[in-house]
Amino acid sequence: MKKIFFLFISCFLFKVAYGQQKKAHPYLFYTNERIKQTKERIQTDTAMARAWNTMLQRADKSLNEKSGNLETLTLAYCMTSDKKYAEKAKTLLLDWVNRPQWDGMDDRTPRWNSGLGTARGCFQSAIAFDGIYDILSPTERKSIADKIVKLGIEPSINDWVSEDKRIHSLNSMGHNWWAAVVFEAGIAALAVMNEEPKAKGRAEEIMRASKEWFTFAGSVLENKPSNFDRDGGFYESVNYANFGVSEYLYFRLAWTNAFGKVSMPYDNTLEKTVDWFINTSYPTSKGRMFSLNFGDSNDHANGERPAKLLLALGLGKEHYRWYLNEIGNSEGREDMNLNTPLGLLYHPTEVGSKNKNNESKIVNPTSKTSNPLPLSAIYKDMGWGMLRSSWAKDATLLGVKSGFTWNHAHADAGSFVLYHKGKYLLIDGGDVSYGQPEYSSYFVRSEAHNIMLFNGKAQDPQDQYYAVKNVGQLHHLIDSGNLKYIMADATAPTSRYFLRNYRHFLWVNNVILVLDDLKTYEAGKFEFLLHYQNEAKKKGPDLEITNGDASVLFRPLFPETLPLGYPHDFPDKMKLEERQGIKDRDAKTKIPYYALSPAEPSRQTKFLNAILLLDENNKPTETFVGSSGANGAVSRTNLPFIEKLEGTNMIGVKLTQNGKVTMVYLNLLADGRLMHRNANNTIDGWETDAYLTAITFPEHADLTNPDNATSIFVSNGSYLRKDGKTFLHSLSKVFMNVSYNKDKMEVQLDGQPVMHVSLRSVQKPQSVSVNGKVVTAEHLGQKMVLDIEK
């Protein structure tokens, strides 16, 4: 018994004296197990072997140069055990730790003693210290570790986390900078645990603080949004989401390698964030994959690093591999591509690179990874929406943003972009270096985006610095395959000028209708801004926008069309003004964009514009019919036929395409002009209070017979009737599309938390689905009854 007690006391005193048993380096990233796996894989994987040989050549070249890449040299040593690489890495490491400081900002009060330079110093020194640890003497280890603490860990902890010296809060700097500085300090703390008794405790404190970063819900007084949308999006941009989330995941991976797997309460958010990256992506058959370029991002930013790191942590999903294959061997400065040390070591199985023609290549041709995500997605907290025709390469993607403005999120409420046939056609303004005056004077402002102006104004230019108090929003996503819908509300952030600033997108087959519902405090000039890529030419009633072999037609319909001939001869038509913007990433280059405005000032109006998606089967010809152009028109081949409709308290269009006819009606009584009275209207025999209605028939069917309809879409309506037949009944107004497909009824429905909805169905369908899920519904007297409780 005395021996057992003595042993217990001895173990206790050992832990008190040394904190914990010393760990055998390397244990952060270049672990012995990972090095062994990589050596085995390069024997059979030619892409990995080629990447490794290239890195080794770079390491060899740097041996005789003053500079070098610490990560590459450290990897070369771990892979080859050749000390020449370790000695060179040691030289560079000593250069890092013998600097007076790694970062600091003297222009801030109080002074910032750490920043992104500190984060980089922590990361670089941690990797090298961990990787070449065995060639360092105990004295060198202690000296280097002390300097890493002094230059990296302490200033980071003191400024950003500590109880007694902290100057930052999650409210002020709790976005991507916080993640970079704090989590990289955590990696450095993990690296020096053997030499620094407080290091493990600091790493544990950072892991605990990560829960607060992921769940930060914003600040009312400081106009700050939550870091993450409830569905995983990160409001700053794709680029900064990749950066901030990756900095955490590097820390998480180092922690896992050092101590084993850990489960955190925000792991589900991480998985949703990668799905958000995927939803922002646009795969192409040639060139690099695009992603939505809202805010301070770039055309090819992506979530490659988060996807790969989650797979390495065992938290990834199989469809991440599909995403990584679409990205290929990403070339971004901060990407974790195959030609980087961590990219090589943690290259997922069944994920390939792109060949010399930049075409995707899968290493394992038997891989059956696919993308199960829906074609459309909405992120309501941050105001991002994505609607696409398919996940195939070179499909069509419509991106919509109406959300927050601050920091890296621009003043772009209600804006949209369009990708089609592998090209970026209708574009976001982009950005430039933050140090250039054009960043503040143009890129972050409303005029750099596809939005509505009133008398040249939209959002206040101060919004990007002080943050917008009342944010834009997105609502009511509907995706029924051939018909998609989403509504953007930009009224709040533009309420200094607008009483109503709603933008509706109704996508029917090859036509996207963009409806702007506008009202202001006084009469003035409304302008629709259209930014495009490459080339735009006016052809008859259209602007043909072309980038390579991809084209769309942009056709104004209401309040008026473009003049077919000389503008001087048609003073009542829409005015098309070419303006000069600034090219993304190139402040010295001017590029044109268009402003579209009515002939006369007004206080309330509706803009209805059509975007026709062109392909091999429906291209415009060059034929112009007419003499002086006064009554001319441009001949079109196999294009959707669009006919304007106007009547009492309504406007609309008739779309004929692909063997179908869709009647689209806008009920002008439903635009908020009535108080305490419903927007009861009769349009073409249809009785309804709906704001927007779209009814589709076979092309040669009798359009007067309502039962010939194959689908019915309603935006903000509680009833729809014709010839004594009720097609929709709901006490509250709903947003809905119902498709009648043989024996199936497919319903997309959005509205109140509790809804009792009846839909006409002459015969009982064999199956009924609501929002993609098969439900049990009651069939009573030629109607299906749905009881919805969210």
PDB file of C-alpha atoms in Angstrom, residues 580-768:
ATOM      1  CA  GLN A 580     -17.520  54.782 -66.983  1.00  0.00           C
ATOM      2  CA  GLY A 581     -16.699  52.438 -64.143  1.00  0.00           C
ATOM      3  CA  ILE A 582     -13.376  51.025 -62.999  1.00  0.00           C
ATOM      4  CA  LYS A 583     -12.087  47.563 -63.789  1.00  0.00           C
ATOM      5  CA  ASP A 584     -11.933  45.013 -60.995  1.00  0.00           C
ATOM      6  CA  ARG A 585      -8.374  44.869 -59.583  1.00  0.00           C
ATOM      7  CA  ASP A 586      -7.173  47.570 -61.974  1.00  0.00           C
ATOM      8  CA  ALA A 587      -7.851  51.118 -60.801  1.00  0.00           C
ATOM      9  CA  LYS A 588      -6.169  52.630 -63.852  1.00  0.00           C
ATOM     10  CA  THR A 589      -8.509  51.017 -66.389  1.00  0.00           C
ATOM     11  CA  LYS A 590     -11.951  52.414 -67.108  1.00  0.00           C
ATOM     12  CA  ILE A 591     -14.735  50.120 -68.271  1.00  0.00           C
ATOM     13  CA  PRO A 592     -18.260  50.986 -69.440  1.00  0.00           C
ATOM     14  CA  TYR A 593     -21.535  50.128 -67.787  1.00  0.00           C
ATOM     15  CA  TYR A 594     -25.128  51.213 -68.476  1.00  0.00           C
ATOM     16  CA  ALA A 595     -27.766  53.232 -66.672  1.00  0.00           C
ATOM     17  CA  LEU A 596     -31.321  52.708 -67.877  1.00  0.00           C
ATOM     18  CA  SER A 597     -33.952  55.328 -67.026  1.00  0.00           C
ATOM     19  CA  PRO A 598     -37.506  56.350 -68.042  1.00  0.00           C
ATOM     20  CA  ALA A 599     -38.131  59.440 -70.119  1.00  0.00           C
ATOM     21  CA  GLU A 600     -39.974  61.306 -67.380  1.00  0.00           C
ATOM     22  CA  PRO A 601     -39.421  61.730 -63.628  1.00  0.00           C
ATOM     23  CA  SER A 602     -41.844  59.974 -61.320  1.00  0.00           C
ATOM     24  CA  ARG A 603     -42.386  59.057 -57.701  1.00  0.00           C
ATOM     25  CA  GLN A 604     -43.603  55.487 -58.235  1.00  0.00           C
ATOM     26  CA  THR A 605     -42.936  53.054 -61.030  1.00  0.00           C
ATOM     27  CA  LYS A 606     -42.264  49.469 -62.028  1.00  0.00           C
ATOM     28  CA  PHE A 607     -39.230  48.344 -63.991  1.00  0.00           C
ATOM     29  CA  LEU A 608     -39.642  45.004 -65.730  1.00  0.00           C
ATOM     30  CA  ASN A 609     -36.597  43.749 -67.626  1.00  0.00           C
ATOM     31  CA  ALA A 610     -36.068  40.385 -69.271  1.00  0.00           C
ATOM     32  CA  ILE A 611     -32.781  38.522 -69.514  1.00  0.00           C
ATOM     33  CA  LEU A 612     -32.864  35.965 -72.341  1.00  0.00           C
ATOM     34  CA  LEU A 613     -30.367  33.146 -71.928  1.00  0.00           C
ATOM     35  CA  LEU A 614     -28.878  32.364 -75.324  1.00  0.00           C
ATOM     36  CA  ASP A 615     -27.493  29.044 -76.450  1.00  0.00           C
ATOM     37  CA  GLU A 616     -26.882  27.171 -79.697  1.00  0.00           C
ATOM     38  CA  ASN A 617     -30.612  26.821 -80.311  1.00  0.00           C
ATOM     39  CA  ASN A 618     -31.710  30.406 -79.789  1.00  0.00           C
ATOM     40  CA  LYS A 619     -29.213  32.917 -81.084  1.00  0.00           C
ATOM     41  CA  PRO A 620     -30.099  36.315 -82.528  1.00  0.00           C
ATOM     42  CA  THR A 621     -29.438  37.054 -86.165  1.00  0.00           C
ATOM     43  CA  GLU A 622     -27.947  40.230 -87.565  1.00  0.00           C
ATOM     44  CA  THR A 623     -30.989  40.997 -89.744  1.00  0.00           C
ATOM     45  CA  PHE A 624     -32.564  44.394 -89.155  1.00  0.00           C
ATOM     46  CA  VAL A 625     -36.016  45.020 -90.516  1.00  0.00           C
ATOM     47  CA  GLY A 626     -37.072  48.593 -91.287  1.00  0.00           C
ATOM     48  CA  SER A 627     -35.809  51.613 -93.210  1.00  0.00           C
ATOM     49  CA  SER A 628     -34.957  54.496 -90.942  1.00  0.00           C
ATOM     50  CA  GLY A 629     -35.435  52.315 -87.894  1.00  0.00           C
ATOM     51  CA  ALA A 630     -38.574  54.105 -86.772  1.00  0.00           C
ATOM     52  CA  ASN A 631     -40.564  50.885 -86.713  1.00  0.00           C
ATOM     53  CA  GLY A 632     -37.742  48.410 -87.098  1.00  0.00           C
ATOM     54  CA  ALA A 633     -37.055  45.208 -85.209  1.00  0.00           C
ATOM     55  CA  VAL A 634     -34.223  42.759 -84.950  1.00  0.00           C
ATOM     56  CA  SER A 635     -34.959  39.316 -86.318  1.00  0.00           C
ATOM     57  CA  ARG A 636     -34.522  36.478 -83.824  1.00  0.00           C
ATOM     58  CA  THR A 637     -34.177  32.769 -84.392  1.00  0.00           C
ATOM     59  CA  ASN A 638     -35.869  30.362 -81.987  1.00  0.00           C
ATOM     60  CA  LEU A 639     -35.790  32.889 -79.180  1.00  0.00           C
ATOM     61  CA  PRO A 640     -38.447  32.948 -76.474  1.00  0.00           C
ATOM     62  CA  PHE A 641     -41.241  35.183 -77.718  1.00  0.00           C
ATOM     63  CA  ILE A 642     -42.127  37.916 -75.232  1.00  0.00           C
ATOM     64  CA  GLU A 643     -45.343  39.886 -75.575  1.00  0.00           C
ATOM     65  CA  LYS A 644     -46.120  42.828 -73.311  1.00  0.00           C
ATOM     66  CA  LEU A 645     -49.488  42.804 -71.537  1.00  0.00           C
ATOM     67  CA  GLU A 646     -51.256  45.867 -70.158  1.00  0.00           C
ATOM     68  CA  GLY A 647     -54.700  46.251 -68.654  1.00  0.00           C
ATOM     69  CA  THR A 648     -56.656  47.816 -65.832  1.00  0.00           C
ATOM     70  CA  ASN A 649     -54.442  47.818 -62.742  1.00  0.00           C
ATOM     71  CA  MET A 650     -52.085  45.250 -64.275  1.00  0.00           C
ATOM     72  CA  ILE A 651     -49.051  44.793 -66.415  1.00  0.00           C
ATOM     73  CA  GLY A 652     -47.452  41.570 -67.508  1.00  0.00           C
ATOM     74  CA  VAL A 653     -45.885  39.475 -70.222  1.00  0.00           C
ATOM     75  CA  LYS A 654     -46.741  36.425 -72.249  1.00  0.00           C
ATOM     76  CA  LEU A 655     -43.758  34.098 -72.648  1.00  0.00           C
ATOM     77  CA  THR A 656     -43.740  31.486 -75.390  1.00  0.00           C
ATOM     78  CA  GLN A 657     -40.800  29.091 -75.325  1.00  0.00           C
ATOM     79  CA  ASN A 658     -39.978  25.398 -75.485  1.00  0.00           C
ATOM     80  CA  GLY A 659     -43.534  24.410 -76.395  1.00  0.00           C
ATOM     81  CA  LYS A 660     -45.059  26.245 -73.453  1.00  0.00           C
ATOM     82  CA  VAL A 661     -46.844  29.521 -72.823  1.00  0.00           C
ATOM     83  CA  THR A 662     -46.522  31.321 -69.499  1.00  0.00           C
ATOM     84  CA  MET A 663     -48.838  34.203 -68.632  1.00  0.00           C
ATOM     85  CA  VAL A 664     -47.195  36.506 -66.089  1.00  0.00           C
ATOM     86  CA  TYR A 665     -49.420  39.074 -64.374  1.00  0.00           C
ATOM     87  CA  LEU A 666     -48.436  41.861 -61.967  1.00  0.00           C
ATOM     88  CA  ASN A 667     -51.396  43.093 -59.922  1.00  0.00           C
ATOM     89  CA  LEU A 668     -50.784  46.819 -59.450  1.00  0.00           C
ATOM     90  CA  LEU A 669     -53.348  46.985 -56.656  1.00  0.00           C
ATOM     91  CA  ALA A 670     -51.124  44.685 -54.600  1.00  0.00           C
ATOM     92  CA  ASP A 671     -48.130  47.026 -54.415  1.00  0.00           C
ATOM     93  CA  GLY A 672     -49.011  48.541 -51.053  1.00  0.00           C
ATOM     94  CA  ARG A 673     -51.204  51.361 -52.337  1.00  0.00           C
ATOM     95  CA  LEU A 674     -54.287  50.149 -50.437  1.00  0.00           C
ATOM     96  CA  MET A 675     -54.840  50.182 -46.679  1.00  0.00           C
ATOM     97  CA  HIS A 676     -57.306  47.792 -45.041  1.00  0.00           C
ATOM     98  CA  ARG A 677     -58.531  46.710 -48.458  1.00  0.00           C
ATOM     99  CA  ASN A 678     -57.379  43.575 -50.174  1.00  0.00           C
ATOM    100  CA  ALA A 679     -55.858  43.802 -53.663  1.00  0.00           C
ATOM    101  CA  ASN A 680     -58.869  42.123 -55.318  1.00  0.00           C
ATOM    102  CA  ASN A 681     -58.417  42.143 -59.079  1.00  0.00           C
ATOM    103  CA  THR A 682     -59.588  40.267 -62.141  1.00  0.00           C
ATOM    104  CA  ILE A 683     -56.931  39.714 -64.803  1.00  0.00           C
ATOM    105  CA  ASP A 684     -57.777  37.770 -67.986  1.00  0.00           C
ATOM    106  CA  GLY A 685     -60.635  36.194 -66.080  1.00  0.00           C
ATOM    107  CA  TRP A 686     -58.451  35.163 -63.151  1.00  0.00           C
ATOM    108  CA  GLU A 687     -59.762  36.518 -59.853  1.00  0.00           C
ATOM    109  CA  THR A 688     -56.941  37.040 -57.356  1.00  0.00           C
ATOM    110  CA  ASP A 689     -55.350  39.214 -54.701  1.00  0.00           C
ATOM    111  CA  ALA A 690     -51.872  37.954 -55.608  1.00  0.00           C
ATOM    112  CA  TYR A 691     -49.072  40.393 -56.282  1.00  0.00           C
ATOM    113  CA  LEU A 692     -47.521  38.304 -59.054  1.00  0.00           C
ATOM    114  CA  THR A 693     -48.983  35.328 -60.874  1.00  0.00           C
ATOM    115  CA  ALA A 694     -47.462  33.072 -63.539  1.00  0.00           C
ATOM    116  CA  ILE A 695     -49.595  30.381 -65.183  1.00  0.00           C
ATOM    117  CA  THR A 696     -48.063  27.939 -67.651  1.00  0.00           C
ATOM    118  CA  PHE A 697     -49.904  25.995 -70.401  1.00  0.00           C
ATOM    119  CA  PRO A 698     -48.884  23.755 -73.278  1.00  0.00           C
ATOM    120  CA  GLU A 699     -48.283  26.043 -76.260  1.00  0.00           C
ATOM    121  CA  HIS A 700     -51.275  24.899 -78.300  1.00  0.00           C
ATOM    122  CA  ALA A 701     -53.686  24.428 -75.409  1.00  0.00           C
ATOM    123  CA  ASP A 702     -56.839  26.485 -74.901  1.00  0.00           C
ATOM    124  CA  LEU A 703     -55.591  29.224 -72.575  1.00  0.00           C
ATOM    125  CA  THR A 704     -59.134  30.128 -71.589  1.00  0.00           C
ATOM    126  CA  ASN A 705     -59.591  26.739 -69.894  1.00  0.00           C
ATOM    127  CA  PRO A 706     -57.841  27.033 -66.514  1.00  0.00           C
ATOM    128  CA  ASP A 707     -57.656  23.260 -66.084  1.00  0.00           C
ATOM    129  CA  ASN A 708     -55.179  23.121 -68.983  1.00  0.00           C
ATOM    130  CA  ALA A 709     -52.551  24.796 -66.795  1.00  0.00           C
ATOM    131  CA  THR A 710     -49.516  22.630 -66.065  1.00  0.00           C
ATOM    132  CA  SER A 711     -48.125  24.894 -63.335  1.00  0.00           C
ATOM    133  CA  ILE A 712     -49.314  27.877 -61.324  1.00  0.00           C
ATOM    134  CA  PHE A 713     -47.048  30.317 -59.505  1.00  0.00           C
ATOM    135  CA  VAL A 714     -48.331  32.873 -57.003  1.00  0.00           C
ATOM    136  CA  SER A 715     -46.348  35.548 -55.179  1.00  0.00           C
ATOM    137  CA  ASN A 716     -48.062  36.960 -52.103  1.00  0.00           C
ATOM    138  CA  GLY A 717     -51.565  35.748 -52.852  1.00  0.00           C
ATOM    139  CA  SER A 718     -54.331  34.134 -50.813  1.00  0.00           C
ATOM    140  CA  TYR A 719     -56.688  33.074 -53.590  1.00  0.00           C
ATOM    141  CA  LEU A 720     -56.795  32.357 -57.310  1.00  0.00           C
ATOM    142  CA  ARG A 721     -60.045  31.519 -59.092  1.00  0.00           C
ATOM    143  CA  LYS A 722     -61.394  31.280 -62.609  1.00  0.00           C
ATOM    144  CA  ASP A 723     -64.732  30.164 -64.041  1.00  0.00           C
ATOM    145  CA  GLY A 724     -65.998  29.297 -60.571  1.00  0.00           C
ATOM    146  CA  LYS A 725     -63.013  27.031 -59.902  1.00  0.00           C
ATOM    147  CA  THR A 726     -60.696  27.751 -56.969  1.00  0.00           C
ATOM    148  CA  PHE A 727     -57.055  26.952 -57.670  1.00  0.00           C
ATOM    149  CA  LEU A 728     -55.654  28.423 -54.454  1.00  0.00           C
ATOM    150  CA  HIS A 729     -57.231  29.139 -51.090  1.00  0.00           C
ATOM    151  CA  SER A 730     -55.330  30.253 -47.986  1.00  0.00           C
ATOM    152  CA  LEU A 731     -56.398  32.677 -45.281  1.00  0.00           C
ATOM    153  CA  SER A 732     -52.916  34.227 -45.316  1.00  0.00           C
ATOM    154  CA  LYS A 733     -51.022  35.096 -48.451  1.00  0.00           C
ATOM    155  CA  VAL A 734     -48.495  32.578 -49.687  1.00  0.00           C
ATOM    156  CA  PHE A 735     -45.622  32.279 -52.144  1.00  0.00           C
ATOM    157  CA  MET A 736     -46.208  29.107 -54.082  1.00  0.00           C
ATOM    158  CA  ASN A 737     -45.706  27.103 -57.215  1.00  0.00           C
ATOM    159  CA  VAL A 738     -47.700  23.980 -57.967  1.00  0.00           C
ATOM    160  CA  SER A 739     -46.758  21.711 -60.869  1.00  0.00           C
ATOM    161  CA  TYR A 740     -49.159  19.158 -62.259  1.00  0.00           C
ATOM    162  CA  ASN A 741     -47.024  16.340 -63.627  1.00  0.00           C
ATOM    163  CA  LYS A 742     -49.166  13.372 -64.713  1.00  0.00           C
ATOM    164  CA  ASP A 743     -50.129  11.684 -61.446  1.00  0.00           C
ATOM    165  CA  LYS A 744     -47.859  13.859 -59.310  1.00  0.00           C
ATOM    166  CA  MET A 745     -48.508  17.186 -57.668  1.00  0.00           C
ATOM    167  CA  GLU A 746     -45.325  19.013 -56.720  1.00  0.00           C
ATOM    168  CA  VAL A 747     -45.727  22.044 -54.488  1.00  0.00           C
ATOM    169  CA  GLN A 748     -43.201  24.651 -53.432  1.00  0.00           C
ATOM    170  CA  LEU A 749     -44.689  26.705 -50.616  1.00  0.00           C
ATOM    171  CA  ASP A 750     -43.553  29.520 -48.340  1.00  0.00           C
ATOM    172  CA  GLY A 751     -45.617  31.653 -46.010  1.00  0.00           C
ATOM    173  CA  GLN A 752     -46.800  31.828 -42.418  1.00  0.00           C
ATOM    174  CA  PRO A 753     -45.809  29.337 -39.689  1.00  0.00           C
ATOM    175  CA  VAL A 754     -49.280  27.770 -39.785  1.00  0.00           C
ATOM    176  CA  MET A 755     -51.129  27.443 -43.114  1.00  0.00           C
ATOM    177  CA  HIS A 756     -54.263  25.637 -44.230  1.00  0.00           C
ATOM    178  CA  VAL A 757     -53.968  25.608 -48.025  1.00  0.00           C
ATOM    179  CA  SER A 758     -56.246  24.039 -50.603  1.00  0.00           C
ATOM    180  CA  LEU A 759     -55.144  23.586 -54.232  1.00  0.00           C
ATOM    181  CA  ARG A 760     -57.248  22.514 -57.174  1.00  0.00           C
ATOM    182  CA  SER A 761     -56.677  18.958 -58.314  1.00  0.00           C
ATOM    183  CA  VAL A 762     -59.351  17.512 -60.591  1.00  0.00           C
ATOM    184  CA  GLN A 763     -58.154  13.985 -59.925  1.00  0.00           C
ATOM    185  CA  LYS A 764     -56.447  12.649 -56.837  1.00  0.00           C
ATOM    186  CA  PRO A 765     -52.691  12.476 -57.561  1.00  0.00           C
ATOM    187  CA  GLN A 766     -50.763   9.357 -56.677  1.00  0.00           C
ATOM    188  CA  SER A 767     -48.213  11.453 -54.807  1.00  0.00           C
ATOM    189  CA  VAL A 768     -48.009  14.955 -53.389  1.00  0.00           C
TER     190      VAL A 768
END
